[in-house]
XYZ file of N, CA, C and O in Angstrom:
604
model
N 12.167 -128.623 75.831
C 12.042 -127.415 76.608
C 11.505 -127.728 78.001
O 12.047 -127.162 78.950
N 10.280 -128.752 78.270
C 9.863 -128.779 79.267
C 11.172 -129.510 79.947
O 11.631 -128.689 80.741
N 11.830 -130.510 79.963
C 12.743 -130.914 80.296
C 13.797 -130.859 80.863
O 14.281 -131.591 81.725
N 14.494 -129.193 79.945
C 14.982 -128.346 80.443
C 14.686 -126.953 81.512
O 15.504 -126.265 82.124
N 13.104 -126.858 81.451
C 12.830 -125.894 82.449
C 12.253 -126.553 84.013
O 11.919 -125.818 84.943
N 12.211 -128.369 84.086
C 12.750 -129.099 84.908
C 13.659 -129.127 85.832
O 13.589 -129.277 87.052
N 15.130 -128.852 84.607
C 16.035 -129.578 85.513
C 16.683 -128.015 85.892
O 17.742 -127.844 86.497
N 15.909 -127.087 85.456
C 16.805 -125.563 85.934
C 15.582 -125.016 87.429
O 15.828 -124.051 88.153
N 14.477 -125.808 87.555
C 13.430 -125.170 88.408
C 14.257 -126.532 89.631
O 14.449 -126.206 90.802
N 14.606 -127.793 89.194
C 15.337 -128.608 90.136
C 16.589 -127.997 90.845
O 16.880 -128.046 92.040
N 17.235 -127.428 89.839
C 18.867 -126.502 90.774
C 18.374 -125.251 90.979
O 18.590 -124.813 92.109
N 17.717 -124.470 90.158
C 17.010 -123.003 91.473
C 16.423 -123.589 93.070
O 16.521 -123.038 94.166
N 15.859 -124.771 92.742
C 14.810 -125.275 94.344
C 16.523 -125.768 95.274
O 16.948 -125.358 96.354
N 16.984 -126.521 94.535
C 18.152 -126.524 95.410
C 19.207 -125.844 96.052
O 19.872 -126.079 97.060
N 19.186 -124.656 94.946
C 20.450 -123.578 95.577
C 19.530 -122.846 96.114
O 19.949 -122.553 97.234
N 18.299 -122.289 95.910
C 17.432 -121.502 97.125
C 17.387 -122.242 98.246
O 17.132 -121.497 99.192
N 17.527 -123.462 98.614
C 17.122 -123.934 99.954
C 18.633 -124.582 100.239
O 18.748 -125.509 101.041
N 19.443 -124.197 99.740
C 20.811 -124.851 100.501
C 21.227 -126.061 100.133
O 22.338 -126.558 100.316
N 20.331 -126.499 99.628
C 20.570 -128.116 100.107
C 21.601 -129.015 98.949
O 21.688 -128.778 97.744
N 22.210 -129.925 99.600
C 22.906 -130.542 98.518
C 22.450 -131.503 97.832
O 21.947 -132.312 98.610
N 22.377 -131.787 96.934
C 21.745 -132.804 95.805
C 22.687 -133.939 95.755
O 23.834 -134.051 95.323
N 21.647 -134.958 96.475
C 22.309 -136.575 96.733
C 22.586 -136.692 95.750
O 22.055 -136.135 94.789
N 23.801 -137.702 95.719
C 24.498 -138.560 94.928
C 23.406 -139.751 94.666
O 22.513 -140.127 95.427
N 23.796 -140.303 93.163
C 22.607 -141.636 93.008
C 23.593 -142.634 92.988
O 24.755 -142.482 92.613
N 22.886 -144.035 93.562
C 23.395 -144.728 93.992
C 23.195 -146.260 92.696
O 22.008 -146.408 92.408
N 23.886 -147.009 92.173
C 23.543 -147.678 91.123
C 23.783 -149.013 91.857
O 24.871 -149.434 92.248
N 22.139 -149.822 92.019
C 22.161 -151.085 92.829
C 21.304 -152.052 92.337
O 20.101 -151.825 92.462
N 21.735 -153.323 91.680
C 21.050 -154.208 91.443
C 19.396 -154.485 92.056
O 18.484 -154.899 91.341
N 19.274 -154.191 93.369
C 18.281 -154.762 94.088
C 18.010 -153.400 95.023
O 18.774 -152.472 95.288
N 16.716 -153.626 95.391
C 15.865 -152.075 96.231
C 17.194 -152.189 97.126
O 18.132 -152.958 96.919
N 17.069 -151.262 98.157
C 17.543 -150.883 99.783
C 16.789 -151.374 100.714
O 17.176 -151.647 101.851
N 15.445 -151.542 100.198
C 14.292 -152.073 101.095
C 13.362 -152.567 100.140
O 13.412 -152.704 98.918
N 12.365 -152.835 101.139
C 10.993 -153.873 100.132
C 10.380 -152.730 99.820
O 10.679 -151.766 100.525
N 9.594 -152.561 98.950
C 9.176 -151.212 98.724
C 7.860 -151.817 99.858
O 7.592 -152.885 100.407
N 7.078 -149.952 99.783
C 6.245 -149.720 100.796
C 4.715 -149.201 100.114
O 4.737 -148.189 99.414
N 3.677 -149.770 100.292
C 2.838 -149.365 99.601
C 1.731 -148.265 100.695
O 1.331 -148.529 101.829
N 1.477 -147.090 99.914
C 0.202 -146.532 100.699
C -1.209 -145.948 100.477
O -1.595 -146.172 99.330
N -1.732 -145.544 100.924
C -3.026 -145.442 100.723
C -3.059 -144.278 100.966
O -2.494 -143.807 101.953
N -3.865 -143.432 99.944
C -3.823 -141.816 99.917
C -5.552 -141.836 100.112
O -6.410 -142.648 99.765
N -5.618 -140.186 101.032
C -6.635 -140.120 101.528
C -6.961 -138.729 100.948
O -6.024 -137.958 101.156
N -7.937 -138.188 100.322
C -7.753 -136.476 99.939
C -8.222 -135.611 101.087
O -9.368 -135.656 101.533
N -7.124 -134.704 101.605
C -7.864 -133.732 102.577
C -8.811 -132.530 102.520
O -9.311 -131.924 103.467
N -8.948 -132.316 101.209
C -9.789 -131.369 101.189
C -9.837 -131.148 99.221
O -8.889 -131.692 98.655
N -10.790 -130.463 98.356
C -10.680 -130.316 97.206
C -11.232 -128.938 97.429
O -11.864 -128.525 98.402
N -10.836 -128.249 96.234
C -11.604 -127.516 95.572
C -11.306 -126.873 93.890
O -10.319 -127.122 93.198
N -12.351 -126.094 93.564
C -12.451 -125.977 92.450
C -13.250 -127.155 92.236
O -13.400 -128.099 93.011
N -14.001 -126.902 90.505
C -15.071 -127.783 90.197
C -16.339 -127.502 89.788
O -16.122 -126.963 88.703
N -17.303 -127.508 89.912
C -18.812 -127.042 89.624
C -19.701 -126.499 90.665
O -20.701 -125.781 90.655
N -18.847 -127.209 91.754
C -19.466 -127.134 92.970
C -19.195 -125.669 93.896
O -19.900 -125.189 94.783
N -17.848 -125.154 93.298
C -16.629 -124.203 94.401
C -17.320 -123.114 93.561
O -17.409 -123.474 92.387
N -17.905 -121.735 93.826
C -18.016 -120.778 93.497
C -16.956 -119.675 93.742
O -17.305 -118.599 93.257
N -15.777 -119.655 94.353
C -14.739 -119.397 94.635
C -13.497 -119.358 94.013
O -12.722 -118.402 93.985
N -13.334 -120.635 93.436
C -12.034 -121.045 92.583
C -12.619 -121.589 91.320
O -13.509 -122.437 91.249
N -11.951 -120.939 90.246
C -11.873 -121.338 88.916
C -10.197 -122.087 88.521
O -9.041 -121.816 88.848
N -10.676 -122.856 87.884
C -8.728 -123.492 87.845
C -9.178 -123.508 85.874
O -10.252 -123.639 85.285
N -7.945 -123.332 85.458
C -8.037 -123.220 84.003
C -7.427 -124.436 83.301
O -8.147 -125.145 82.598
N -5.919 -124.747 83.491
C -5.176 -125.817 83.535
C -3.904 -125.820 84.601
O -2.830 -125.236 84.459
N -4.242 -126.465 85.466
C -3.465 -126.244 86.569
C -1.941 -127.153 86.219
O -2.117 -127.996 85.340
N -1.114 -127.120 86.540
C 0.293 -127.228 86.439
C 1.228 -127.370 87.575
O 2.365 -127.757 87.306
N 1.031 -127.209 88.359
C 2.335 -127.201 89.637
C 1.363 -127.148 90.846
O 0.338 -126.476 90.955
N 1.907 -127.988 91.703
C 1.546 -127.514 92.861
C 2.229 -127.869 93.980
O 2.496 -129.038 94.258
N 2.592 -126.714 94.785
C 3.716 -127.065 95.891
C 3.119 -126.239 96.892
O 2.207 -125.426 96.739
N 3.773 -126.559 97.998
C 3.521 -126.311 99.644
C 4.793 -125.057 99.915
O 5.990 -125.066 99.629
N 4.066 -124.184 100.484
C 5.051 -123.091 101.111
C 5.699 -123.916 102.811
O 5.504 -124.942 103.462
N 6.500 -122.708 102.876
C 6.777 -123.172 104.602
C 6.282 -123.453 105.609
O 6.523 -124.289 106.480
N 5.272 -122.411 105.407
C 3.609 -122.327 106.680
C 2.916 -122.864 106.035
O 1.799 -122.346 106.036
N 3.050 -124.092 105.158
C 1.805 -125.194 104.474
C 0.906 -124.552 103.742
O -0.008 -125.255 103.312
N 0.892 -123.348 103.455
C 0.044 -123.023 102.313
C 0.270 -123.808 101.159
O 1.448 -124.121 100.984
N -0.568 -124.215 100.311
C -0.746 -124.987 99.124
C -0.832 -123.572 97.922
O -1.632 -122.638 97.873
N 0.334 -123.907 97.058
C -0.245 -122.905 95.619
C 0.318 -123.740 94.853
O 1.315 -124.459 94.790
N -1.428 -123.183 93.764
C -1.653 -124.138 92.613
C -1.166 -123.243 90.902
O -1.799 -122.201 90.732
N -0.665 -123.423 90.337
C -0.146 -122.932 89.611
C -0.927 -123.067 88.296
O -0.929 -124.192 87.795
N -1.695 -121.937 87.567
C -2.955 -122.208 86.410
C -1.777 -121.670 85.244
O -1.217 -120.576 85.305
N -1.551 -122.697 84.193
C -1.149 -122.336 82.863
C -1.751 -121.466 81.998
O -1.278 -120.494 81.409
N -3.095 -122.033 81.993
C -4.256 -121.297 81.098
C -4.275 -119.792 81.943
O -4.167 -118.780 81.251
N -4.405 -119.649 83.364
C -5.248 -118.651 83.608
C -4.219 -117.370 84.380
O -4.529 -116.401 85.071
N -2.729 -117.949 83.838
C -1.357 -117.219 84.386
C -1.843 -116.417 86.004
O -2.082 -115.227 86.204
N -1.867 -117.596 86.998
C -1.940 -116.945 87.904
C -1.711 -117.930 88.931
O -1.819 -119.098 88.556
N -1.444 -117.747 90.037
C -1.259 -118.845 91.384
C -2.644 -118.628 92.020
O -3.073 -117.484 92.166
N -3.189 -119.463 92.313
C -4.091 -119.928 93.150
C -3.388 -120.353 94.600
O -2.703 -121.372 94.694
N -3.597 -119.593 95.544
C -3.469 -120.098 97.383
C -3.857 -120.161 97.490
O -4.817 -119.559 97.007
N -3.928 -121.518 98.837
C -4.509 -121.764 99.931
C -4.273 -122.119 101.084
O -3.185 -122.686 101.182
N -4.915 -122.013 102.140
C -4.474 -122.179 103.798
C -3.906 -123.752 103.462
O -3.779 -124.228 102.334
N -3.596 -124.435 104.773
C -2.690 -125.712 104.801
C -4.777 -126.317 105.151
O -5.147 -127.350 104.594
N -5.543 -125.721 105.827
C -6.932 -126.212 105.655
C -7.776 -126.214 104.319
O -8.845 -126.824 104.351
N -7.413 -125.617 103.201
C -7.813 -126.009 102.040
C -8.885 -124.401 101.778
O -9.841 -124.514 101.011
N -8.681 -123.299 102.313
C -9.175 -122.084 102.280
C -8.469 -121.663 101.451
O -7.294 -121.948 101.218
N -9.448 -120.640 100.731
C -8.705 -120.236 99.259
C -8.705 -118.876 100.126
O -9.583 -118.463 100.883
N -7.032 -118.104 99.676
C -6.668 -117.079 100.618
C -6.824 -115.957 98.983
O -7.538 -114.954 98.965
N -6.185 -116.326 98.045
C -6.513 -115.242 96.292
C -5.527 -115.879 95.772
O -4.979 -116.904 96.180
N -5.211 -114.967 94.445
C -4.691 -115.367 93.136
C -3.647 -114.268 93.173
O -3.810 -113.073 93.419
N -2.589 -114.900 92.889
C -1.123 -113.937 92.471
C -1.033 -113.998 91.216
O -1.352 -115.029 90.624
N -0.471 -112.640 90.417
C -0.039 -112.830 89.232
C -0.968 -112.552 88.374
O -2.087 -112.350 88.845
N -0.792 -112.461 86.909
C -1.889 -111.743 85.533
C -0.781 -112.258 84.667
O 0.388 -112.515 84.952
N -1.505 -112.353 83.426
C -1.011 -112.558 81.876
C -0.767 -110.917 81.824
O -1.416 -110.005 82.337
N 0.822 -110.901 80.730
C 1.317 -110.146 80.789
C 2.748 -110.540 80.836
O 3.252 -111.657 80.953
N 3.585 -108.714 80.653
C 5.201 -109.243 80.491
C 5.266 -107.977 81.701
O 5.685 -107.100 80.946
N 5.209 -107.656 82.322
C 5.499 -106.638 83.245
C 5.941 -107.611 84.602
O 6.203 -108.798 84.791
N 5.838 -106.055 85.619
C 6.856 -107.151 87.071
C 5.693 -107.861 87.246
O 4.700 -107.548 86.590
N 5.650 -109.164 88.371
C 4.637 -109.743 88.491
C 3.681 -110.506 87.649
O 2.774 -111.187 88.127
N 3.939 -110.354 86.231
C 3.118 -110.872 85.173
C 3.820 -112.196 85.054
O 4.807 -112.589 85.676
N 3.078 -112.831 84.088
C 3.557 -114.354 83.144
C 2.831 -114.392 81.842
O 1.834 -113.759 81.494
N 3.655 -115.407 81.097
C 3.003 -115.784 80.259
C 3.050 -117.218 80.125
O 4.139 -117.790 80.184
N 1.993 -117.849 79.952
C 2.190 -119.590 80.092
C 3.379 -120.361 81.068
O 4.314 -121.089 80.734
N 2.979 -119.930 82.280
C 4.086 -120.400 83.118
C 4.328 -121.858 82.586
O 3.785 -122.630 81.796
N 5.516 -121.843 83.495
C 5.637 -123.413 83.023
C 6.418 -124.357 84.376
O 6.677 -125.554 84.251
N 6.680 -123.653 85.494
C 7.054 -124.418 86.990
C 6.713 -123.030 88.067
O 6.568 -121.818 87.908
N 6.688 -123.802 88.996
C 6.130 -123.189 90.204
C 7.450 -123.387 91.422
O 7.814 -124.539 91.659
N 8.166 -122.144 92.204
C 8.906 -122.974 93.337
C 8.169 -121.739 94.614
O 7.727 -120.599 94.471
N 8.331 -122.716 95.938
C 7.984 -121.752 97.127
C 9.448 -121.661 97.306
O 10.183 -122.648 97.318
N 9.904 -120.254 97.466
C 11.029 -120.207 98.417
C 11.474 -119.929 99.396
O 10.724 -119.290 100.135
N 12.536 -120.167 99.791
C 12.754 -120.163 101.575
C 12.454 -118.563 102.656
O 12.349 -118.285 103.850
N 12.419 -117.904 101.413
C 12.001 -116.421 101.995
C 10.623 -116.193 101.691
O 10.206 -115.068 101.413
N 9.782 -117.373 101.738
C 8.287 -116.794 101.888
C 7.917 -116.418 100.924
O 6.726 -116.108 100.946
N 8.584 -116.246 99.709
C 8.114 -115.560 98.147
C 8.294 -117.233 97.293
O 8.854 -118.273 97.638
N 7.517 -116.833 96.059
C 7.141 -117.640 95.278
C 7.663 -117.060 94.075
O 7.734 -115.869 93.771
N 8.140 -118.431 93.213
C 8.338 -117.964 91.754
C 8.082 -118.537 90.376
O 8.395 -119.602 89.844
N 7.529 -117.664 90.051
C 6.875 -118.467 88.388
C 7.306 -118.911 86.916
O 6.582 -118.313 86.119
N 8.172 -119.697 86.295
C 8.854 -119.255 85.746
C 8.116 -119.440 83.961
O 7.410 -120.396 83.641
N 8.491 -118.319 83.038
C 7.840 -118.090 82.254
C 8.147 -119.037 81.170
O 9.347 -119.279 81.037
N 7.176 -119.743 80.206
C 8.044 -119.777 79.375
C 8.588 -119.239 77.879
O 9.104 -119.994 77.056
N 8.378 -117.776 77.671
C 8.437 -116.928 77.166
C 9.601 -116.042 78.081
O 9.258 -115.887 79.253
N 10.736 -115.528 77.758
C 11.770 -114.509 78.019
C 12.883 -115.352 78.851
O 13.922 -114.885 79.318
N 12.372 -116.886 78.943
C 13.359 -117.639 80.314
C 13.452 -116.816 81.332
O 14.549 -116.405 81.710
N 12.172 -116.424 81.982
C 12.729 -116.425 83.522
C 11.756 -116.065 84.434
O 10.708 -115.767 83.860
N 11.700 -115.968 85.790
C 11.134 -116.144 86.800
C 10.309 -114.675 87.633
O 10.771 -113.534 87.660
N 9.093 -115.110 88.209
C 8.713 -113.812 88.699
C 8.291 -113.768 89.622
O 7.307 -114.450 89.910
N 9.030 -112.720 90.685
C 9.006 -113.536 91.994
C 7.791 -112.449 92.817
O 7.668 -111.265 92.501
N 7.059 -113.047 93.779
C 5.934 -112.492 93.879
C 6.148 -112.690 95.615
O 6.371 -113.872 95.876
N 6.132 -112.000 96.557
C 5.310 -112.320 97.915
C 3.312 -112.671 98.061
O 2.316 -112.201 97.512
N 3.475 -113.334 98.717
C 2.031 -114.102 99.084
C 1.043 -112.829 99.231
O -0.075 -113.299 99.440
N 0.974 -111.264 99.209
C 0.275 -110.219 98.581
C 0.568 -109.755 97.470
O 0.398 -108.584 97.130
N 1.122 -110.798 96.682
C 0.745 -110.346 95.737
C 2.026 -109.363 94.665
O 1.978 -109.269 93.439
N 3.051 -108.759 95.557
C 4.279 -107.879 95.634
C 4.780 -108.106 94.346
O 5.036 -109.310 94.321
N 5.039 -107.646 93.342
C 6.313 -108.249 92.646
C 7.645 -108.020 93.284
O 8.119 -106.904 93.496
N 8.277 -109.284 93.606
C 9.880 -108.773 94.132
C 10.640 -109.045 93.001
O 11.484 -109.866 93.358
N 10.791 -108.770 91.755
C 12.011 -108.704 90.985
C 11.956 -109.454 90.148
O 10.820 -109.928 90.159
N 12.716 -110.003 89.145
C 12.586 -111.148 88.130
C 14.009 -112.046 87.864
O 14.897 -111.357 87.364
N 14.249 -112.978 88.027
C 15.105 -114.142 87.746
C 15.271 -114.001 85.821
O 14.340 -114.028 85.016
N 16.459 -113.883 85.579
C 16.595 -114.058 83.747
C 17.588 -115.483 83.907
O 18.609 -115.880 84.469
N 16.737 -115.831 83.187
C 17.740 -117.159 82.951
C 18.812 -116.909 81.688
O 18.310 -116.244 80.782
N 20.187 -117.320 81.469
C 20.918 -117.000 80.644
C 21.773 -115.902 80.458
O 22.198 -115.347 81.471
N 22.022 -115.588 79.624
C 22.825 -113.775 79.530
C 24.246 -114.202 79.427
O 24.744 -115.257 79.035
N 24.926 -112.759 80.025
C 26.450 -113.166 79.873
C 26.952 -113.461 81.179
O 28.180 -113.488 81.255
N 26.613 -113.581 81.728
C 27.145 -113.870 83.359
C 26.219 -114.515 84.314
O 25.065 -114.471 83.888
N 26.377 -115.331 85.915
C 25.815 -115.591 86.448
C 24.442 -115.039 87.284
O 24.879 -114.740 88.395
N 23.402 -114.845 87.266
C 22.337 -114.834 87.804
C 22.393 -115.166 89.324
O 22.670 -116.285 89.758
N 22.016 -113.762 90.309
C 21.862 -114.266 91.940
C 20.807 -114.157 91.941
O 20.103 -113.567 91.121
N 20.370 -114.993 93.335
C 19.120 -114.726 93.311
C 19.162 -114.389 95.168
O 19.376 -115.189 96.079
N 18.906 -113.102 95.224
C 18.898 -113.228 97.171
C 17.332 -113.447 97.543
O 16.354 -113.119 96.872
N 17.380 -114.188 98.987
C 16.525 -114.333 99.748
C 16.327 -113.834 101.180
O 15.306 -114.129 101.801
């Protein structure tokens, strides 16, 4: 299941943003030497220390357009934002089956229209939220016909 709600949160991120999904290339030897780097953390929170943020079991975390960071809580069915400076802006989303709700999410995508989507893994499908919080609508995965999704 997780596997599959992978490779369907991989072609939603791709057909929401246009983009075409490279071809793989099958080559004995790298393209290059590989490159090693050194990661630096820009900012944390949550912890013992953050009176602000509680994280339950966090799960996803991706960057919007304007660099906001949202963190995606399994346990605590809700998105955690933050500024691209590491400011906690609130929490989208509640446990629950209604608009805007989840239950045990299970992927996180930012999409190209500034909304975010959660996808459940209970009912197969997605709940799409603006950064206040909005419910804009719900993604069903499956059925008898194709699924749009506008942006």
């Amino acid at each position: 299941m997780r596997a599959l709600t992978a490779l369907l949160l991989l072609a939603l991120t791709a057909a929401a943003a246009g983009a075409a999904v490279p071809s793989l290339i099958a080559s004995p030897t790298p393209a290059e030497d590989p490159a090693t780097a050194t990661l630096e953390p820009l900012w944390t929170r949550g912890g013992d220390d953050d009176e602000e943020v509680l994280f339950g079991v966090p799960r996803d975390v991706v960057a919007d357009a304007a660099g906001n960071v949202l963190v995606l809580d399994r346990q605590l069915n809700q998105i955690v934002v933050f500024t691209p400076d590491g400011e906690w802006i609130g929490n989208l989303g509640r446990e629950g089956e209604g608009p805007g709700e989840f239950q045990r999410p299970a992927g996180l995508l930012a999409l190209p229209d500034g909304s975010v989507a959660a996808g459940s893994t209970f009912g197969a499908r997605f709940e799409r939220l603006d950064l206040a919080g909005t419910p804009l609508g719900t993604l069903h995965l499956g059925g008898d016909g194709p699924q749009e999704l506008s942006l």
